[in-house]
Tab-separated table of C-alpha atoms in Angstrom:
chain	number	residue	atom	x	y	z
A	1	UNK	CA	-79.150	15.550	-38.046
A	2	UNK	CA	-80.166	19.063	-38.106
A	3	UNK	CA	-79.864	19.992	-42.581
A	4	UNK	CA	-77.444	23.024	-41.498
A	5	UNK	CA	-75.049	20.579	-40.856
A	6	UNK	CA	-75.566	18.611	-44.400
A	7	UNK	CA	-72.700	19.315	-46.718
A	8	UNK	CA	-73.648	20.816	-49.728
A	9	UNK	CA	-74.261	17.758	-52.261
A	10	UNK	CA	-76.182	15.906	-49.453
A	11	UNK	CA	-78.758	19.209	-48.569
A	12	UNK	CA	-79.797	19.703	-52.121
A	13	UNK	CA	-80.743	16.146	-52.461
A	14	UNK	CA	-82.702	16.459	-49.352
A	15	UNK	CA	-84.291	19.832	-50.652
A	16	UNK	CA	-84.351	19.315	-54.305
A	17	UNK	CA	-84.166	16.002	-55.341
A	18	UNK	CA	-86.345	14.338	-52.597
A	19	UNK	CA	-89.166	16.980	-52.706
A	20	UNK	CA	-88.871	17.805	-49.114
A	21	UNK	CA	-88.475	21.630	-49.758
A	22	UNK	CA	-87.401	24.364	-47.897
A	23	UNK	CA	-90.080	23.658	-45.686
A	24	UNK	CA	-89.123	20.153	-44.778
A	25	UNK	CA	-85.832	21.467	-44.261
A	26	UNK	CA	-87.079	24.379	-41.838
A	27	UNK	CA	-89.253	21.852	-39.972
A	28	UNK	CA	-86.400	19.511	-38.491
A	29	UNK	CA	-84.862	22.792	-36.901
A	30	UNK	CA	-83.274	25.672	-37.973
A	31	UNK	CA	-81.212	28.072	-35.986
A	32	UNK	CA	-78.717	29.250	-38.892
A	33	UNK	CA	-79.307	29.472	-42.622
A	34	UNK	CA	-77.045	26.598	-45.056
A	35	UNK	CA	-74.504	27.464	-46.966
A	36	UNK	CA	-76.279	27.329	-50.166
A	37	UNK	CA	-78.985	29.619	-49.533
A	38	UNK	CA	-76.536	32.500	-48.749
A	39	UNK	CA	-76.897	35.397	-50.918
A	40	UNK	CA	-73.720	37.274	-52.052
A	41	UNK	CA	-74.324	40.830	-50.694
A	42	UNK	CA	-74.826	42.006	-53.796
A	43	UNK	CA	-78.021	40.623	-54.075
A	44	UNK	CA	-79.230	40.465	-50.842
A	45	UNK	CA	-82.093	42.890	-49.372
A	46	UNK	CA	-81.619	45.704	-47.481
A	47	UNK	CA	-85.130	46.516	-45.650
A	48	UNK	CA	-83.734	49.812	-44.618
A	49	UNK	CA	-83.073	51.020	-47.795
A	50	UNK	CA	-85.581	50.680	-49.962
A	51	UNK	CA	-88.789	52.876	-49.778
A	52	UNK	CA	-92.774	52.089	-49.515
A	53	UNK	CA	-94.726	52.639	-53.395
A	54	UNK	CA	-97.296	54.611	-51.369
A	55	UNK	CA	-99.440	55.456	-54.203
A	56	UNK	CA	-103.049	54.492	-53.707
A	57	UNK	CA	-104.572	51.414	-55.484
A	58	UNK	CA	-106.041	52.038	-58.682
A	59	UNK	CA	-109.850	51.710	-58.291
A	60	UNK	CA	-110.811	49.303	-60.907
A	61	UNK	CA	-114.750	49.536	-60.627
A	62	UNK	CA	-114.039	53.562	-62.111
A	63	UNK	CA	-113.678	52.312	-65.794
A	64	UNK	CA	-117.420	51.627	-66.423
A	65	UNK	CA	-118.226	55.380	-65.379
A	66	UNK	CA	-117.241	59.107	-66.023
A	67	UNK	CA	-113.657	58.115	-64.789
A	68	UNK	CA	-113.084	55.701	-67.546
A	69	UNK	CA	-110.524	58.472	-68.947
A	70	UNK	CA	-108.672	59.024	-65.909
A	71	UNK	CA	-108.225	54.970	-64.792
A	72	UNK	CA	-107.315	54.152	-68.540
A	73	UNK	CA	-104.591	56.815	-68.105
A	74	UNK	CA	-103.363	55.351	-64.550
A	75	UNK	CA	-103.127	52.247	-65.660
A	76	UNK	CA	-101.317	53.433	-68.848
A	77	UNK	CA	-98.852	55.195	-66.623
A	78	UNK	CA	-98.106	52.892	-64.370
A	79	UNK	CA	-97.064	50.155	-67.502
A	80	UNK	CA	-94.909	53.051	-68.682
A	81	UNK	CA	-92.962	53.580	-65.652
A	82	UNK	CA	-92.607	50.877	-62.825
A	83	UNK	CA	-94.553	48.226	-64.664
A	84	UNK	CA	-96.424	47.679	-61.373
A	85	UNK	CA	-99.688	48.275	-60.154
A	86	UNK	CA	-102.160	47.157	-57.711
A	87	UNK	CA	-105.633	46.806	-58.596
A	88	UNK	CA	-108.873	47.122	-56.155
A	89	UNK	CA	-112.574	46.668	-56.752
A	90	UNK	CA	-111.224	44.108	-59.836
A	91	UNK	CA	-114.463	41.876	-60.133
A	92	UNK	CA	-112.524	39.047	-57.947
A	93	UNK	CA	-114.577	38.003	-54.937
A	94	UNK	CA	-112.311	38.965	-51.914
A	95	UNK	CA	-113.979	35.982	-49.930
A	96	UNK	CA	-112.426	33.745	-52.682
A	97	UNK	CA	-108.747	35.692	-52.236
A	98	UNK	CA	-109.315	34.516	-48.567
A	99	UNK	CA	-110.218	31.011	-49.356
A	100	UNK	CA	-107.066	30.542	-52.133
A	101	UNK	CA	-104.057	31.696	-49.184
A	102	UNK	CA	-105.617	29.424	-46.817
A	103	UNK	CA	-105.708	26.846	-49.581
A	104	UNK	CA	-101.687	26.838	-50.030
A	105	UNK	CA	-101.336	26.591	-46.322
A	106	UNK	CA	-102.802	23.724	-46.411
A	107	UNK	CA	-101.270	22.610	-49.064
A	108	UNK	CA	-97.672	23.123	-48.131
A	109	UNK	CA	-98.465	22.092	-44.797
A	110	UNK	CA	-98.973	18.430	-45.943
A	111	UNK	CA	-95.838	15.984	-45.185
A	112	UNK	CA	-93.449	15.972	-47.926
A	113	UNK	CA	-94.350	13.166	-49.197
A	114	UNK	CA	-97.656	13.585	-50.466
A	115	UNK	CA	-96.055	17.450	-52.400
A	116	UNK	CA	-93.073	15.375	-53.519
A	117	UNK	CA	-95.478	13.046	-55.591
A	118	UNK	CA	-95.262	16.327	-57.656
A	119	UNK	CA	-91.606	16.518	-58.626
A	120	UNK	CA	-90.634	17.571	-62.400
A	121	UNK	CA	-89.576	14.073	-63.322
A	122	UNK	CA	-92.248	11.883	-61.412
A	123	UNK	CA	-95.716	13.841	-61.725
A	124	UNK	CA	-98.039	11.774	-62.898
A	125	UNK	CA	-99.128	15.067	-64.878
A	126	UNK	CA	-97.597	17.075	-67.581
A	127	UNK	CA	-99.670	20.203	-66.114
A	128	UNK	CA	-98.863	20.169	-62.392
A	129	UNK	CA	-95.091	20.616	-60.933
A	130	UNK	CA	-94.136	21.173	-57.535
A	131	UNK	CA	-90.316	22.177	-56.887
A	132	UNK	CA	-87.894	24.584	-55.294
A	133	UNK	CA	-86.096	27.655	-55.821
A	134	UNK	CA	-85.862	28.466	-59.987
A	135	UNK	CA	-83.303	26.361	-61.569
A	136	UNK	CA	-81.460	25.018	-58.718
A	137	UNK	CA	-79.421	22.905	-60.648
A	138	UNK	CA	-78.057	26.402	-62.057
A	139	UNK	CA	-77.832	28.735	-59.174
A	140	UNK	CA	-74.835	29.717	-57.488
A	141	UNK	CA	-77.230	30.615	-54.178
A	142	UNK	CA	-80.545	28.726	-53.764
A	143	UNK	CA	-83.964	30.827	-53.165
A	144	UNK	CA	-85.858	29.804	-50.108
A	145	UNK	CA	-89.294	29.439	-52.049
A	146	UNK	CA	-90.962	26.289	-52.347
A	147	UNK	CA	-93.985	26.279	-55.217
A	148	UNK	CA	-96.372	24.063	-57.128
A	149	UNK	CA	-97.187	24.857	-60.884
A	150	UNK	CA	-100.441	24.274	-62.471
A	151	UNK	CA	-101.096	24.702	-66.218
A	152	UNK	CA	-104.103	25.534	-67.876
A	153	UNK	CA	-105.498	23.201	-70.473
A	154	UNK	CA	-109.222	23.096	-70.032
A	155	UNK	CA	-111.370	23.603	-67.030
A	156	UNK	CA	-111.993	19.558	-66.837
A	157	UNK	CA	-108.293	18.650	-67.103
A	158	UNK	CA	-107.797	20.880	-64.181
A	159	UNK	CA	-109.934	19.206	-62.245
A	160	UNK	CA	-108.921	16.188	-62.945
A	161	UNK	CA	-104.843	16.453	-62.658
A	162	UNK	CA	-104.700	19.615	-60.044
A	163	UNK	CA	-104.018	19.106	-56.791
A	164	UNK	CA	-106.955	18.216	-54.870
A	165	UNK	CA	-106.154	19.925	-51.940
A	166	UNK	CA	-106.599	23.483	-54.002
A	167	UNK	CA	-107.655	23.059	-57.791
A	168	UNK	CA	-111.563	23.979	-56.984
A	169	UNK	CA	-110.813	27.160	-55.760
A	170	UNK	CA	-107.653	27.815	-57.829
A	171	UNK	CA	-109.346	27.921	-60.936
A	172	UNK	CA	-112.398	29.920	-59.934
A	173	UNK	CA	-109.581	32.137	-59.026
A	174	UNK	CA	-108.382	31.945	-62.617
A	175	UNK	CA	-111.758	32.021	-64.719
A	176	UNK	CA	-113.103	35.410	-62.279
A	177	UNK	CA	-109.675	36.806	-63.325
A	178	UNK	CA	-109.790	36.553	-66.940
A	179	UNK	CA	-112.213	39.128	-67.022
A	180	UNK	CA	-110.166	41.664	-65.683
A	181	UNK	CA	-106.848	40.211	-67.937
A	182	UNK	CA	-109.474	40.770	-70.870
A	183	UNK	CA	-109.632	44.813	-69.966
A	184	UNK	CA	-106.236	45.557	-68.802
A	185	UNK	CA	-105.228	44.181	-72.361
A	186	UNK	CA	-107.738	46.233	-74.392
A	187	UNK	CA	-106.259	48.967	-72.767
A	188	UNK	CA	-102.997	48.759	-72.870
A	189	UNK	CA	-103.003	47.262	-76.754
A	190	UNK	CA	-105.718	49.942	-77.351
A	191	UNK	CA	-103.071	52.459	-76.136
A	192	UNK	CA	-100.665	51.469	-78.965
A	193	UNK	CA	-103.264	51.727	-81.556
A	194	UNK	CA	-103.768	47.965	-81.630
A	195	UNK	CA	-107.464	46.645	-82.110
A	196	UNK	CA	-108.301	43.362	-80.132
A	197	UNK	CA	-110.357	40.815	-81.296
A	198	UNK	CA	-110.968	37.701	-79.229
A	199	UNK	CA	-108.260	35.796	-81.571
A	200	UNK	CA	-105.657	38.280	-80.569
A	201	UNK	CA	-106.437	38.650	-76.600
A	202	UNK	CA	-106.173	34.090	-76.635
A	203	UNK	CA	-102.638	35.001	-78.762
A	204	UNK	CA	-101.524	37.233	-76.130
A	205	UNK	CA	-102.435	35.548	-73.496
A	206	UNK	CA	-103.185	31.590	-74.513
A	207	UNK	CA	-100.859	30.332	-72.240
A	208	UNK	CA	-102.078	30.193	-68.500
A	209	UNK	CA	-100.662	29.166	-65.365
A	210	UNK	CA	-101.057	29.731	-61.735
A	211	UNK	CA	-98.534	29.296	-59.243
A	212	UNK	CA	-98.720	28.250	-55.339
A	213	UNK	CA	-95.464	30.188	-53.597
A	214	UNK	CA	-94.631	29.283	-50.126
A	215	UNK	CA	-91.665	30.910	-48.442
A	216	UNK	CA	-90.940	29.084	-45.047
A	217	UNK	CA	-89.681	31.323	-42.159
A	218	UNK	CA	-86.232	31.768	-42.034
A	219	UNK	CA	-84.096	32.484	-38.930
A	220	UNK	CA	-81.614	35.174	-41.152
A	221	UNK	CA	-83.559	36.830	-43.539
A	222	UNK	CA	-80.792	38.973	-44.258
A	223	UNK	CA	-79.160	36.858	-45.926
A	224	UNK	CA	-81.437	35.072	-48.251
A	225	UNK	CA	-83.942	35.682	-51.165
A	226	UNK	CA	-87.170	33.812	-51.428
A	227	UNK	CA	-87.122	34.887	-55.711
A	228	UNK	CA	-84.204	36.405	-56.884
A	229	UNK	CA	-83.839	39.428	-59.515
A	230	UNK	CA	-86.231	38.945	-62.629
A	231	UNK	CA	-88.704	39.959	-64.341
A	232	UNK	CA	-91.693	37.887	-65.977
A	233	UNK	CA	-91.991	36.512	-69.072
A	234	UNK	CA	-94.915	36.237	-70.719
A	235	UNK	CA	-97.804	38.871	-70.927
A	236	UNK	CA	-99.355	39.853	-67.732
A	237	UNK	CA	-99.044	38.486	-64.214
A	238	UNK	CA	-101.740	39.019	-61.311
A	239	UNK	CA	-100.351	38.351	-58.059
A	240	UNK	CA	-102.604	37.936	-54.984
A	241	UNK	CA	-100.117	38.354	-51.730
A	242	UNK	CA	-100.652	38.012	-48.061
A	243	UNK	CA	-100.677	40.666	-45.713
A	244	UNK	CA	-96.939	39.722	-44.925
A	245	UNK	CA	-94.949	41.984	-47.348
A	246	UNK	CA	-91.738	41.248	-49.086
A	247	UNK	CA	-92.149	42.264	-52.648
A	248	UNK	CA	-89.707	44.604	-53.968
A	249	UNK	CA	-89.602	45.905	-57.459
A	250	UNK	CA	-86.445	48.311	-59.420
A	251	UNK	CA	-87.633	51.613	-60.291
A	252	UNK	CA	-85.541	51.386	-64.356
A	253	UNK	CA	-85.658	55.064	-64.564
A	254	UNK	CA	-86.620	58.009	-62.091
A	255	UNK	CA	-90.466	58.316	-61.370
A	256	UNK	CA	-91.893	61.217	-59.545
A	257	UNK	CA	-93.333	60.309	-55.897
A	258	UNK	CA	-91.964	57.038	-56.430
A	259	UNK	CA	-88.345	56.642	-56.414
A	260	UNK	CA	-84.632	57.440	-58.115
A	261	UNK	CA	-82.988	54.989	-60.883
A	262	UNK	CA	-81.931	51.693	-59.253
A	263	UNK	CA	-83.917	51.997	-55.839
A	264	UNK	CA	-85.909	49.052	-55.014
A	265	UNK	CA	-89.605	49.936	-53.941
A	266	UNK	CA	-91.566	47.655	-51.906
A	267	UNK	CA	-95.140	47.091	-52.902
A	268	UNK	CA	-97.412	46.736	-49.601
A	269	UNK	CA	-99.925	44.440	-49.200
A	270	UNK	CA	-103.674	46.370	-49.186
A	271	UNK	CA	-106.243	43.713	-48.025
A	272	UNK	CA	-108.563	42.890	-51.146
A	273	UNK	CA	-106.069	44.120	-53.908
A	274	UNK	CA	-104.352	42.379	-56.756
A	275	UNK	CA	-100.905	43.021	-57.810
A	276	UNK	CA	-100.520	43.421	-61.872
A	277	UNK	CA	-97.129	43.573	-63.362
A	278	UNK	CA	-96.139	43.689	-66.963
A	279	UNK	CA	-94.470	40.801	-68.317
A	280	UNK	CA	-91.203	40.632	-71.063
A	281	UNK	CA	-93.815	39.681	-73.698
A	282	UNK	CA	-95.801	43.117	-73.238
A	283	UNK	CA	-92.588	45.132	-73.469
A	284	UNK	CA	-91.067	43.878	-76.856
A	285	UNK	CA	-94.630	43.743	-78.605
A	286	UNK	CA	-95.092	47.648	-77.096
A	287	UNK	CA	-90.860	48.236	-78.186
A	288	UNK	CA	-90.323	48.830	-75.087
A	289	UNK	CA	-92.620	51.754	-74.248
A	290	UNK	CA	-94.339	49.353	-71.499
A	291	UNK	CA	-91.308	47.977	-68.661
A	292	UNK	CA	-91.420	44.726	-67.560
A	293	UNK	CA	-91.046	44.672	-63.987
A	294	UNK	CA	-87.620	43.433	-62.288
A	295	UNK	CA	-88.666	42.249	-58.936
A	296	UNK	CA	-87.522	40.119	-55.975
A	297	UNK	CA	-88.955	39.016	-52.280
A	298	UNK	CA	-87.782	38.805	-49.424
A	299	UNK	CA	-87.952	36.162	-46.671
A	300	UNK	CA	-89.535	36.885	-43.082
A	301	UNK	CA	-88.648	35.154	-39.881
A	302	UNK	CA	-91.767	36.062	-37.697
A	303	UNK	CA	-94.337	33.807	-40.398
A	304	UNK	CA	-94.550	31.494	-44.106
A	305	UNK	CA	-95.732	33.696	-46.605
A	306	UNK	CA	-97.547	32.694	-49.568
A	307	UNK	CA	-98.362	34.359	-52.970
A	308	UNK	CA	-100.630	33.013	-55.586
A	309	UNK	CA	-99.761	34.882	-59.409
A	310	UNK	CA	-101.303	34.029	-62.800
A	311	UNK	CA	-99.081	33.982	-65.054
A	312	UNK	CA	-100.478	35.092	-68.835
A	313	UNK	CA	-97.999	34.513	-71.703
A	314	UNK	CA	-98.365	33.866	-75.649
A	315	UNK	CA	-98.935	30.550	-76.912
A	316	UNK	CA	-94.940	28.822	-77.212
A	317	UNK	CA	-96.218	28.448	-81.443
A	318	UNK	CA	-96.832	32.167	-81.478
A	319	UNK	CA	-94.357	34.212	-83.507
A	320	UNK	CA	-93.694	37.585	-80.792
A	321	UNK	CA	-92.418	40.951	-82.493
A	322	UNK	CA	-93.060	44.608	-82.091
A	323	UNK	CA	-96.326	46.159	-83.367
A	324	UNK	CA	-95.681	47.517	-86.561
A	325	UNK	CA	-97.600	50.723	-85.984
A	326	UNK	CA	-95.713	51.714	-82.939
A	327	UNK	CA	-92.163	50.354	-84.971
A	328	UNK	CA	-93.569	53.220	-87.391
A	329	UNK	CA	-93.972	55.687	-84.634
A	330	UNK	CA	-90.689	54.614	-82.779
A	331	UNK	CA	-88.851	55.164	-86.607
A	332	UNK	CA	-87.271	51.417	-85.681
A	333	UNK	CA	-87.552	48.028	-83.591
A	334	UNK	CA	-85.662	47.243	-80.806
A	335	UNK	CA	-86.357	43.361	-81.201
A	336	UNK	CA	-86.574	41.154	-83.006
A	337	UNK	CA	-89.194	38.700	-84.183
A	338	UNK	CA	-89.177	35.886	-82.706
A	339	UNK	CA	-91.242	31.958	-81.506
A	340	UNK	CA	-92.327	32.339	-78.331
A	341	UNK	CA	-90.937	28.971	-77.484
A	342	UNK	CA	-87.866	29.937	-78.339
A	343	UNK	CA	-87.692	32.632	-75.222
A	344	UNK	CA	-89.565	30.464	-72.771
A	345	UNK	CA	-86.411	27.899	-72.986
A	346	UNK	CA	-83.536	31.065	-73.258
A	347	UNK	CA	-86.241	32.201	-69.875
A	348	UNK	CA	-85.863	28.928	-67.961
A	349	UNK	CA	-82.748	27.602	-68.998
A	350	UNK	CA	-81.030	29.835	-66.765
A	351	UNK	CA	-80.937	31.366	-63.356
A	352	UNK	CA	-82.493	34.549	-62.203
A	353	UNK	CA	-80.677	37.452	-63.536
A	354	UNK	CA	-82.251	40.413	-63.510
A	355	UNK	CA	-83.617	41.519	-66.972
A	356	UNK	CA	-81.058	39.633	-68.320
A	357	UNK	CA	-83.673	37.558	-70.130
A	358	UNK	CA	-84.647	40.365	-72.408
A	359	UNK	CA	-81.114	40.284	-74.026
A	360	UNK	CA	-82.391	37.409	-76.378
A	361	UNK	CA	-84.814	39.402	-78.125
A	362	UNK	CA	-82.501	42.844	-78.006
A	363	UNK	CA	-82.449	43.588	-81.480
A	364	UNK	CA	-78.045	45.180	-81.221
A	365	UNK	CA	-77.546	48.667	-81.902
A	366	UNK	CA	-73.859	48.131	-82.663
């Protein structure tokens, strides 16, 4: 029987509870999207109007030459208005970008069975995950994004409890990265008139984990999401994408050459590049003067798209607050001090919202 025809209980068991995705969904036949992956309008995507972020990649390889000035001042820019940016020339093999997409083809293209081994209750590690949507069990309209989840311990745990299929080449992809975490962070700390010893950058930035997105085709695109309205958590995320397209990010206030208040701008794919976008975490230690990004993707019905982000968050034991010399600047905080732990469960204890997830560190003005 063809899974638009499941009712709704009996679908989500098939998708959710059995492991067999969206994709093992989509592969006994689709010609109509379920029920319960039907977007209210409100938060579906309208291709047609949202515009292209045009603006040229930022040439990483400038900083170690007489353009340091000028790339430290991009970079600074770009965290201070869209809170996205894409990065070229970043000290990431390009080969290796090539080698990780086709690695979570071939990942998701194994039968369900062997991803489903994965599932949050049955993986036989605490590091690795695979699942669907974001907290199905909470969401009024599920997002048609299958993903596996791999957490960063130590480069020998990784090898030993990551997925075989990909962990070589996903944490190459990792360890080239941290280099260029390592500078974006002295820069954008530095900005704020916060020094960084190697203590502080593993505070900021202790907890790692890279994610494996897959979003099946889908035969209404229209009406679906593959990630619904959010922004990030933690600290920093690098994103590599394929040269698909779907990402879409909400300019928060007017930028010139960019966009008005409220438009959603969608960041093209450039072959080689690396998408950075700030993270919650960034934005309450800078008081807000950096924006985390609120993004969302769309789904495609011409070919599965995959993205691969790092995501770089504070240890959950580290205690997360404004910087006291830019709460001296700013004359007050607008949050509050808080365990990072604390946030990660307010963060995935509920459904994508927005930047709704900010509200539990929102210091009240009333």
């Amino acid at each position: 029987m063809a899974p638009s025809s499941y009712d709704g209980s009996s679908l989500f068991n098939f998708v959710v509870r059995d492991g067999n995705g969206v994709k093992g969904m989509v592969d006994l036949g689709l010609s109509k999207v379920p029920e319960p992956y039907i977007q209210p309008p409100k938060e579906r995507i309208d291709k047609e109007k949202a515009t292209r972020h045009e603006q040229a990649p930022i040439d990483f390889s400038r900083l170690n030459g007489p353009d340091h000035d000028e790339v430290f001042k991009e970079i600074v820019t770009a965290a201070e208005t869209l809170g996205f940016f894409q990065l070229v020339n970043h000290g990431v093999p390009v080969d290796l970008l090539e080698s990780l997409k086709d690695a979570a083809h071939k990942f998701f293209g194994q039968p369900s069975e062997k991803k489903a081994v994965y599932r949050k209750d049955v993986s036989p590690s605490p590091l690795v995950k695979y699942g669907t949507s974001f907290v199905p069990e909470k969401e009024k309209a599920l997002e048609w994004k299958d993903y596996i989840s791999m957490g960063y311990t130590s480069d020998a745990e990784a090898l030993e409890q990551w997925p075989k299929e990909c962990r070589e080449v996903v944490l190459e992809y990792l360890k080239t990265s941290m280099n260029m975490v390592k500078k974006l962070l002295e820069i954008l700390m530095g900005n704020l008139g916060a020094e960084l010893d190697d203590s502080k950058i593993d505070a900021l930035i202790g907890m790692k984990m890279v994610n494996m997105n897959f979003y099946p085709t889908c035969p209404n695109p229209d009406l679906t999401v593959g990630v619904g309205r959010h922004s990030d958590m933690g600290t920093l995320t690098i994103l590599l994408q394929d040269g698909i397209g779907g990402l879409y990010v909400k300019v928060a206030e007017e930028i010139d050459n960019i966009g008005k208040q409220g438009e959603w701008v969608e960041i093209p794919p450039i072959p080689g590049a690396l998408v950075i976008n700030i993270g919650d975490a960034l934005q309450i230690l800078s008081n807000g003067r950096y924006k985390s990004a609120e993004h969302r993707v769309r789904t495609t019905s011409t070919k599965s798209r995959v993205s691969i982000p790092i995501f770089t968050a504070p240890k959950p034991t580290e205690k997360i607050a404004p910087l006291p010399q830019v709460v001296e600047k700013d004359g007050m905080a607008y949050y509050k001090e808080f365990v990072f732990a604390d946030y990660m469960k307010n963060f995935f204890g509920n459904a994508h919202d927005g930047k709704k997830s900010l509200d539990f560190a929102q210091i009240n003005s009333a």
